[in-house]
PDB file of C-alpha atoms in Angstrom:
ATOM      1  CA  UNK A 642       0.000   0.000   0.000  1.00  0.00           C
ATOM      2  CA  UNK A 643       1.264   3.499  -0.858  1.00  0.00           C
ATOM      3  CA  UNK A 644       1.205   5.188   2.540  1.00  0.00           C
ATOM      4  CA  UNK A 645       2.024   8.581   1.099  1.00  0.00           C
ATOM      5  CA  UNK A 646      -1.074   8.607  -1.097  1.00  0.00           C
ATOM      6  CA  UNK A 647      -3.406   6.741   1.226  1.00  0.00           C
ATOM      7  CA  UNK A 648      -4.639   7.907   4.603  1.00  0.00           C
ATOM      8  CA  UNK A 649      -7.688   8.008   6.828  1.00  0.00           C
ATOM      9  CA  UNK A 650      -8.290  10.997   9.076  1.00  0.00           C
ATOM     10  CA  UNK A 651     -10.766  10.707  11.933  1.00  0.00           C
ATOM     11  CA  UNK A 652     -11.214  12.376  15.310  1.00  0.00           C
ATOM     12  CA  UNK A 653     -12.026   9.693  17.886  1.00  0.00           C
ATOM     13  CA  UNK A 654     -14.309  11.691  20.171  1.00  0.00           C
ATOM     14  CA  UNK A 655     -17.458  12.903  18.440  1.00  0.00           C
ATOM     15  CA  UNK A 656     -18.180  15.409  21.214  1.00  0.00           C
ATOM     16  CA  UNK A 657     -14.966  17.306  20.486  1.00  0.00           C
ATOM     17  CA  UNK A 658     -15.392  17.618  16.718  1.00  0.00           C
ATOM     18  CA  UNK A 659     -15.848  21.018  15.196  1.00  0.00           C
ATOM     19  CA  UNK A 660     -17.688  21.546  11.925  1.00  0.00           C
ATOM     20  CA  UNK A 661     -19.801  19.374   9.698  1.00  0.00           C
ATOM     21  CA  UNK A 662     -19.870  15.602  10.195  1.00  0.00           C
ATOM     22  CA  UNK A 663     -19.120  13.786   6.962  1.00  0.00           C
ATOM     23  CA  UNK A 664     -17.199  11.061   5.177  1.00  0.00           C
ATOM     24  CA  UNK A 665     -15.319  12.098   2.032  1.00  0.00           C
ATOM     25  CA  UNK A 666     -13.678   9.792  -0.521  1.00  0.00           C
ATOM     26  CA  UNK A 667     -11.071  11.506  -2.687  1.00  0.00           C
ATOM     27  CA  UNK A 668      -9.720   9.570  -5.679  1.00  0.00           C
ATOM     28  CA  UNK A 669      -9.946   6.299  -3.754  1.00  0.00           C
ATOM     29  CA  UNK A 670      -8.843   3.105  -5.489  1.00  0.00           C
ATOM     30  CA  UNK A 671      -8.672  -0.411  -4.097  1.00  0.00           C
ATOM     31  CA  UNK A 672      -6.584  -3.159  -5.696  1.00  0.00           C
ATOM     32  CA  UNK A 673      -5.920  -6.649  -4.335  1.00  0.00           C
ATOM     33  CA  UNK A 674      -2.663  -8.327  -5.379  1.00  0.00           C
ATOM     34  CA  UNK A 675      -2.031 -11.931  -4.373  1.00  0.00           C
ATOM     35  CA  UNK A 676       0.240 -14.545  -5.957  1.00  0.00           C
ATOM     36  CA  UNK A 677       0.458 -12.985  -9.433  1.00  0.00           C
ATOM     37  CA  UNK A 678      -3.292 -12.229  -9.323  1.00  0.00           C
ATOM     38  CA  UNK A 679      -4.483  -8.627  -9.479  1.00  0.00           C
ATOM     39  CA  UNK A 680      -8.048  -7.498  -8.996  1.00  0.00           C
ATOM     40  CA  UNK A 681      -9.084  -3.850  -9.216  1.00  0.00           C
ATOM     41  CA  UNK A 682     -12.233  -3.300  -7.151  1.00  0.00           C
ATOM     42  CA  UNK A 683     -12.533   0.503  -7.363  1.00  0.00           C
ATOM     43  CA  UNK A 684     -10.937   3.221  -9.408  1.00  0.00           C
ATOM     44  CA  UNK A 685     -10.954   6.909  -8.377  1.00  0.00           C
ATOM     45  CA  UNK A 686     -14.055   6.930  -6.173  1.00  0.00           C
ATOM     46  CA  UNK A 687     -15.126  10.485  -5.283  1.00  0.00           C
ATOM     47  CA  UNK A 688     -18.169  11.067  -3.089  1.00  0.00           C
ATOM     48  CA  UNK A 689     -19.358  12.587   0.164  1.00  0.00           C
ATOM     49  CA  UNK A 690     -21.701  11.225   2.854  1.00  0.00           C
ATOM     50  CA  UNK A 691     -23.150  13.773   5.273  1.00  0.00           C
ATOM     51  CA  UNK A 692     -24.697  13.626   8.704  1.00  0.00           C
ATOM     52  CA  UNK A 693     -28.292  12.395   8.530  1.00  0.00           C
ATOM     53  CA  UNK A 694     -27.917  10.556   5.225  1.00  0.00           C
ATOM     54  CA  UNK A 695     -29.507   7.112   4.908  1.00  0.00           C
ATOM     55  CA  UNK A 696     -28.105   5.401   1.822  1.00  0.00           C
ATOM     56  CA  UNK A 697     -28.926   1.990   0.376  1.00  0.00           C
ATOM     57  CA  UNK A 698     -26.214   0.495  -1.836  1.00  0.00           C
ATOM     58  CA  UNK A 699     -27.075  -1.940  -4.653  1.00  0.00           C
ATOM     59  CA  UNK A 700     -24.615  -4.118  -6.516  1.00  0.00           C
ATOM     60  CA  UNK A 701     -24.099  -7.610  -7.856  1.00  0.00           C
ATOM     61  CA  UNK A 702     -22.210 -10.284  -5.942  1.00  0.00           C
ATOM     62  CA  UNK A 703     -18.510  -9.527  -6.235  1.00  0.00           C
ATOM     63  CA  UNK A 704     -19.034  -5.885  -7.183  1.00  0.00           C
ATOM     64  CA  UNK A 705     -17.201  -4.738  -4.047  1.00  0.00           C
ATOM     65  CA  UNK A 706     -20.034  -3.708  -1.705  1.00  0.00           C
ATOM     66  CA  UNK A 707     -18.518  -5.297   1.394  1.00  0.00           C
ATOM     67  CA  UNK A 708     -15.079  -3.952   0.479  1.00  0.00           C
ATOM     68  CA  UNK A 709     -16.576  -0.471   0.258  1.00  0.00           C
ATOM     69  CA  UNK A 710     -18.144  -0.874   3.696  1.00  0.00           C
ATOM     70  CA  UNK A 711     -14.833  -2.017   5.167  1.00  0.00           C
ATOM     71  CA  UNK A 712     -13.130   1.052   3.714  1.00  0.00           C
ATOM     72  CA  UNK A 713     -15.779   3.355   5.178  1.00  0.00           C
ATOM     73  CA  UNK A 714     -15.516   1.616   8.541  1.00  0.00           C
ATOM     74  CA  UNK A 715     -11.720   1.681   8.583  1.00  0.00           C
ATOM     75  CA  UNK A 716     -11.431  -2.123   8.608  1.00  0.00           C
ATOM     76  CA  UNK A 717      -9.361  -1.878   5.401  1.00  0.00           C
ATOM     77  CA  UNK A 718      -7.345   0.917   3.814  1.00  0.00           C
ATOM     78  CA  UNK A 719      -7.453   2.180   0.238  1.00  0.00           C
ATOM     79  CA  UNK A 720      -4.618   1.321  -2.131  1.00  0.00           C
ATOM     80  CA  UNK A 721      -4.469   4.977  -3.152  1.00  0.00           C
ATOM     81  CA  UNK A 722      -6.446   8.130  -2.470  1.00  0.00           C
ATOM     82  CA  UNK A 723      -7.729   9.568   0.800  1.00  0.00           C
ATOM     83  CA  UNK A 724     -10.703   8.990   3.083  1.00  0.00           C
ATOM     84  CA  UNK A 725     -11.514  11.890   5.416  1.00  0.00           C
ATOM     85  CA  UNK A 726     -13.877  11.156   8.307  1.00  0.00           C
ATOM     86  CA  UNK A 727     -15.265  13.612  10.842  1.00  0.00           C
ATOM     87  CA  UNK A 728     -17.885  11.194  12.135  1.00  0.00           C
ATOM     88  CA  UNK A 729     -17.465   7.941  14.018  1.00  0.00           C
ATOM     89  CA  UNK A 730     -18.489   4.784  12.158  1.00  0.00           C
ATOM     90  CA  UNK A 731     -19.392   1.332  13.348  1.00  0.00           C
ATOM     91  CA  UNK A 732     -17.602  -1.644  11.887  1.00  0.00           C
ATOM     92  CA  UNK A 733     -19.765  -3.304   9.190  1.00  0.00           C
ATOM     93  CA  UNK A 734     -22.506  -5.100  11.130  1.00  0.00           C
ATOM     94  CA  UNK A 735     -22.629  -8.633   9.783  1.00  0.00           C
ATOM     95  CA  UNK A 736     -18.883  -8.707   9.176  1.00  0.00           C
ATOM     96  CA  UNK A 737     -18.018 -11.877  11.119  1.00  0.00           C
ATOM     97  CA  UNK A 738     -14.256 -11.341  10.921  1.00  0.00           C
ATOM     98  CA  UNK A 739     -14.685  -8.565  13.493  1.00  0.00           C
ATOM     99  CA  UNK A 740     -14.506 -11.213  16.221  1.00  0.00           C
ATOM    100  CA  UNK A 741     -11.803 -13.471  17.601  1.00  0.00           C
ATOM    101  CA  UNK A 742     -13.501 -16.821  17.096  1.00  0.00           C
ATOM    102  CA  UNK A 743     -11.453 -18.469  19.840  1.00  0.00           C
ATOM    103  CA  UNK A 744     -12.872 -16.073  22.449  1.00  0.00           C
ATOM    104  CA  UNK A 745     -16.374 -16.205  23.853  1.00  0.00           C
ATOM    105  CA  UNK A 746     -19.006 -13.733  22.731  1.00  0.00           C
ATOM    106  CA  UNK A 747     -18.773 -12.078  26.155  1.00  0.00           C
ATOM    107  CA  UNK A 748     -14.986 -11.714  25.941  1.00  0.00           C
ATOM    108  CA  UNK A 749     -15.300 -10.220  22.445  1.00  0.00           C
ATOM    109  CA  UNK A 750     -17.850  -7.719  23.751  1.00  0.00           C
ATOM    110  CA  UNK A 751     -15.563  -6.699  26.624  1.00  0.00           C
ATOM    111  CA  UNK A 752     -12.614  -6.341  24.247  1.00  0.00           C
ATOM    112  CA  UNK A 753     -14.605  -4.085  21.906  1.00  0.00           C
ATOM    113  CA  UNK A 754     -15.754  -1.994  24.874  1.00  0.00           C
ATOM    114  CA  UNK A 755     -12.145  -1.361  25.904  1.00  0.00           C
ATOM    115  CA  UNK A 756     -11.161  -0.371  22.364  1.00  0.00           C
ATOM    116  CA  UNK A 757     -13.911   2.267  22.297  1.00  0.00           C
ATOM    117  CA  UNK A 758     -13.370   3.279  25.946  1.00  0.00           C
ATOM    118  CA  UNK A 759     -16.838   2.090  26.890  1.00  0.00           C
ATOM    119  CA  UNK A 760     -17.763   0.471  30.195  1.00  0.00           C
ATOM    120  CA  UNK A 761     -17.240  -3.309  29.669  1.00  0.00           C
ATOM    121  CA  UNK A 762     -20.027  -4.376  32.036  1.00  0.00           C
ATOM    122  CA  UNK A 763     -22.516  -1.943  30.488  1.00  0.00           C
ATOM    123  CA  UNK A 764     -21.545  -3.328  27.081  1.00  0.00           C
ATOM    124  CA  UNK A 765     -22.023  -6.908  28.215  1.00  0.00           C
ATOM    125  CA  UNK A 766     -25.391  -6.145  29.826  1.00  0.00           C
ATOM    126  CA  UNK A 767     -26.655  -4.538  26.610  1.00  0.00           C
ATOM    127  CA  UNK A 768     -25.419  -7.362  24.378  1.00  0.00           C
ATOM    128  CA  UNK A 769     -26.865 -10.021  26.664  1.00  0.00           C
ATOM    129  CA  UNK A 770     -30.281  -8.365  26.587  1.00  0.00           C
ATOM    130  CA  UNK A 771     -30.266  -7.465  22.902  1.00  0.00           C
ATOM    131  CA  UNK A 772     -28.638 -10.429  21.160  1.00  0.00           C
ATOM    132  CA  UNK A 773     -30.599 -13.094  23.069  1.00  0.00           C
ATOM    133  CA  UNK A 774     -27.784 -15.642  22.831  1.00  0.00           C
ATOM    134  CA  UNK A 775     -28.420 -17.154  26.261  1.00  0.00           C
ATOM    135  CA  UNK A 776     -25.671 -19.506  27.428  1.00  0.00           C
ATOM    136  CA  UNK A 777     -23.946 -19.221  24.052  1.00  0.00           C
ATOM    137  CA  UNK A 778     -22.780 -15.718  25.000  1.00  0.00           C
ATOM    138  CA  UNK A 779     -20.191 -17.449  27.187  1.00  0.00           C
ATOM    139  CA  UNK A 780     -19.165 -19.978  24.514  1.00  0.00           C
ATOM    140  CA  UNK A 781     -16.466 -19.499  21.821  1.00  0.00           C
ATOM    141  CA  UNK A 782     -17.682 -17.653  18.732  1.00  0.00           C
ATOM    142  CA  UNK A 783     -16.406 -20.625  16.705  1.00  0.00           C
ATOM    143  CA  UNK A 784     -19.466 -22.538  17.973  1.00  0.00           C
ATOM    144  CA  UNK A 785     -21.903 -19.906  16.645  1.00  0.00           C
ATOM    145  CA  UNK A 786     -24.056 -20.155  13.549  1.00  0.00           C
ATOM    146  CA  UNK A 787     -23.887 -17.301  11.035  1.00  0.00           C
ATOM    147  CA  UNK A 788     -27.109 -15.874  12.458  1.00  0.00           C
ATOM    148  CA  UNK A 789     -25.779 -15.960  16.021  1.00  0.00           C
ATOM    149  CA  UNK A 790     -22.578 -14.208  14.945  1.00  0.00           C
ATOM    150  CA  UNK A 791     -24.658 -11.530  13.226  1.00  0.00           C
ATOM    151  CA  UNK A 792     -26.735 -11.042  16.369  1.00  0.00           C
ATOM    152  CA  UNK A 793     -23.603 -10.651  18.474  1.00  0.00           C
ATOM    153  CA  UNK A 794     -22.244  -8.101  15.986  1.00  0.00           C
ATOM    154  CA  UNK A 795     -25.538  -6.252  15.985  1.00  0.00           C
ATOM    155  CA  UNK A 796     -25.672  -6.093  19.782  1.00  0.00           C
ATOM    156  CA  UNK A 797     -22.049  -4.976  20.178  1.00  0.00           C
ATOM    157  CA  UNK A 798     -22.395  -2.284  17.536  1.00  0.00           C
ATOM    158  CA  UNK A 799     -25.664  -0.859  18.843  1.00  0.00           C
ATOM    159  CA  UNK A 800     -24.348  -0.756  22.412  1.00  0.00           C
ATOM    160  CA  UNK A 801     -22.049   2.089  21.340  1.00  0.00           C
ATOM    161  CA  UNK A 802     -23.466   5.357  20.028  1.00  0.00           C
ATOM    162  CA  UNK A 803     -21.770   5.826  16.672  1.00  0.00           C
ATOM    163  CA  UNK A 804     -22.479   8.735  14.348  1.00  0.00           C
ATOM    164  CA  UNK A 805     -22.803   6.362  11.382  1.00  0.00           C
ATOM    165  CA  UNK A 806     -23.946   2.738  11.290  1.00  0.00           C
ATOM    166  CA  UNK A 807     -22.837   0.356   8.534  1.00  0.00           C
ATOM    167  CA  UNK A 808     -25.277  -2.499   7.894  1.00  0.00           C
ATOM    168  CA  UNK A 809     -24.280  -5.487   5.751  1.00  0.00           C
ATOM    169  CA  UNK A 810     -27.201  -7.897   5.150  1.00  0.00           C
ATOM    170  CA  UNK A 811     -27.947  -8.511   8.825  1.00  0.00           C
ATOM    171  CA  UNK A 812     -31.584  -7.540   9.375  1.00  0.00           C
ATOM    172  CA  UNK A 813     -32.884 -11.080   8.700  1.00  0.00           C
ATOM    173  CA  UNK A 814     -30.901 -12.648  11.551  1.00  0.00           C
ATOM    174  CA  UNK A 815     -32.887 -14.289  14.326  1.00  0.00           C
ATOM    175  CA  UNK A 816     -36.552 -14.942  14.960  1.00  0.00           C
ATOM    176  CA  UNK A 817     -39.460 -12.545  14.423  1.00  0.00           C
ATOM    177  CA  UNK A 818     -39.059 -10.940  17.850  1.00  0.00           C
ATOM    178  CA  UNK A 819     -35.359 -10.263  17.299  1.00  0.00           C
ATOM    179  CA  UNK A 820     -35.962  -8.921  13.793  1.00  0.00           C
ATOM    180  CA  UNK A 821     -38.541  -6.485  15.144  1.00  0.00           C
ATOM    181  CA  UNK A 822     -36.181  -5.364  17.883  1.00  0.00           C
ATOM    182  CA  UNK A 823     -33.425  -4.873  15.293  1.00  0.00           C
ATOM    183  CA  UNK A 824     -35.683  -2.885  12.986  1.00  0.00           C
ATOM    184  CA  UNK A 825     -36.811  -0.617  15.823  1.00  0.00           C
ATOM    185  CA  UNK A 826     -33.211  -0.003  16.914  1.00  0.00           C
ATOM    186  CA  UNK A 827     -32.075   0.776  13.362  1.00  0.00           C
ATOM    187  CA  UNK A 828     -34.890   3.231  12.792  1.00  0.00           C
ATOM    188  CA  UNK A 829     -34.080   4.971  16.052  1.00  0.00           C
ATOM    189  CA  UNK A 830     -30.405   5.250  15.063  1.00  0.00           C
ATOM    190  CA  UNK A 831     -31.369   6.463  11.593  1.00  0.00           C
ATOM    191  CA  UNK A 832     -33.514   9.236  13.099  1.00  0.00           C
ATOM    192  CA  UNK A 833     -30.549  10.627  15.030  1.00  0.00           C
ATOM    193  CA  UNK A 834     -27.577   9.667  12.860  1.00  0.00           C
ATOM    194  CA  UNK A 835     -26.342   8.307   9.546  1.00  0.00           C
ATOM    195  CA  UNK A 836     -27.055   4.898   8.028  1.00  0.00           C
ATOM    196  CA  UNK A 837     -25.359   3.072   5.148  1.00  0.00           C
ATOM    197  CA  UNK A 838     -26.889  -0.269   4.194  1.00  0.00           C
ATOM    198  CA  UNK A 839     -26.161  -3.120   1.796  1.00  0.00           C
ATOM    199  CA  UNK A 840     -28.920  -5.579   0.941  1.00  0.00           C
ATOM    200  CA  UNK A 841     -30.076  -7.674  -1.998  1.00  0.00           C
ATOM    201  CA  UNK A 842     -33.660  -7.030  -0.895  1.00  0.00           C
ATOM    202  CA  UNK A 843     -35.057  -3.801  -2.440  1.00  0.00           C
ATOM    203  CA  UNK A 844     -37.852  -3.695   0.157  1.00  0.00           C
ATOM    204  CA  UNK A 845     -35.302  -3.653   3.003  1.00  0.00           C
ATOM    205  CA  UNK A 846     -33.350  -0.814   1.401  1.00  0.00           C
ATOM    206  CA  UNK A 847     -36.519   1.179   0.762  1.00  0.00           C
ATOM    207  CA  UNK A 848     -37.671   0.646   4.351  1.00  0.00           C
ATOM    208  CA  UNK A 849     -34.550   2.188   5.885  1.00  0.00           C
ATOM    209  CA  UNK A 850     -32.982   4.468   3.283  1.00  0.00           C
ATOM    210  CA  UNK A 851     -33.970   7.652   1.449  1.00  0.00           C
ATOM    211  CA  UNK A 852     -31.153   7.752  -1.119  1.00  0.00           C
ATOM    212  CA  UNK A 853     -29.658   4.998  -3.238  1.00  0.00           C
ATOM    213  CA  UNK A 854     -26.370   4.171  -4.917  1.00  0.00           C
ATOM    214  CA  UNK A 855     -25.280   1.557  -7.454  1.00  0.00           C
ATOM    215  CA  UNK A 856     -21.852  -0.058  -7.419  1.00  0.00           C
ATOM    216  CA  UNK A 857     -20.978  -1.276 -10.901  1.00  0.00           C
ATOM    217  CA  UNK A 858     -17.771  -1.618 -12.891  1.00  0.00           C
ATOM    218  CA  UNK A 859     -15.628  -0.133 -10.126  1.00  0.00           C
ATOM    219  CA  UNK A 860     -17.703   3.053  -9.888  1.00  0.00           C
ATOM    220  CA  UNK A 861     -20.326   4.208  -7.371  1.00  0.00           C
ATOM    221  CA  UNK A 862     -23.226   6.279  -8.726  1.00  0.00           C
ATOM    222  CA  UNK A 863     -25.717   8.012  -6.406  1.00  0.00           C
ATOM    223  CA  UNK A 864     -29.441   8.508  -7.036  1.00  0.00           C
ATOM    224  CA  UNK A 865     -32.086  10.652  -5.370  1.00  0.00           C
ATOM    225  CA  UNK A 866     -34.141   7.629  -4.305  1.00  0.00           C
ATOM    226  CA  UNK A 867     -33.591   3.979  -3.453  1.00  0.00           C
ATOM    227  CA  UNK A 868     -36.274   3.027  -5.979  1.00  0.00           C
ATOM    228  CA  UNK A 869     -34.320   4.627  -8.837  1.00  0.00           C
ATOM    229  CA  UNK A 870     -31.096   2.961  -7.717  1.00  0.00           C
ATOM    230  CA  UNK A 871     -32.795  -0.451  -7.605  1.00  0.00           C
ATOM    231  CA  UNK A 872     -34.249   0.056 -11.090  1.00  0.00           C
ATOM    232  CA  UNK A 873     -30.828   0.961 -12.502  1.00  0.00           C
ATOM    233  CA  UNK A 874     -29.227  -2.003 -10.743  1.00  0.00           C
ATOM    234  CA  UNK A 875     -31.836  -4.421 -12.120  1.00  0.00           C
ATOM    235  CA  UNK A 876     -31.404  -3.010 -15.642  1.00  0.00           C
ATOM    236  CA  UNK A 877     -27.651  -3.487 -15.437  1.00  0.00           C
ATOM    237  CA  UNK A 878     -28.063  -7.082 -14.295  1.00  0.00           C
ATOM    238  CA  UNK A 879     -30.422  -7.811 -17.179  1.00  0.00           C
ATOM    239  CA  UNK A 880     -27.850  -6.349 -19.569  1.00  0.00           C
ATOM    240  CA  UNK A 881     -25.193  -8.690 -18.160  1.00  0.00           C
ATOM    241  CA  UNK A 882     -27.488 -11.707 -18.558  1.00  0.00           C
TER     242      UNK A 882
END
């Protein structure tokens, strides 16, 4: 990675920030190089996300949606370009690699609390109540199903008040009661903050988001409504077929 051309700037304490909260991508490119294999995911992405935005992102499998979310969340770095952040972001909810699978769910929650300087017991109490994992909370994450891991991620992320929440195909995790609880929590966070969501379900995107974007061919194009973004995405998929 070219460290001179790639950086992320973010103030850790939202209460001390001055000025407008936003996320800005400037000429961001992402390239993976492994064993003589090169894959360019993005080329020169330029866009801005502002406080209060709720954006639903459409894209085919392999288009780079999860990579984009990891860049926004700071889980990965761009190959070139700059990402400026003056708002705190959650890690991508639904991103299972956020956890140490050899640790219990409870130990992961405590570890995350310490990273974000949050009270570990308060974190654990929230996760225990929200995720509804029962005795599994004290078992290694390696024993969890995908849905249980998503619920743990959801609970840990919502326990901390971020400015921006990143949601990656997680709203279907759990039973009807948990899904309703998740939907209520997301809508409450959306009303007071920023939401960026990935889903293959147009209804889910339309339920939570007011603007849409389509990731295609290494470029991200924004639209005034989720409905328009979904229509463009479907048209592009038909063209590919």
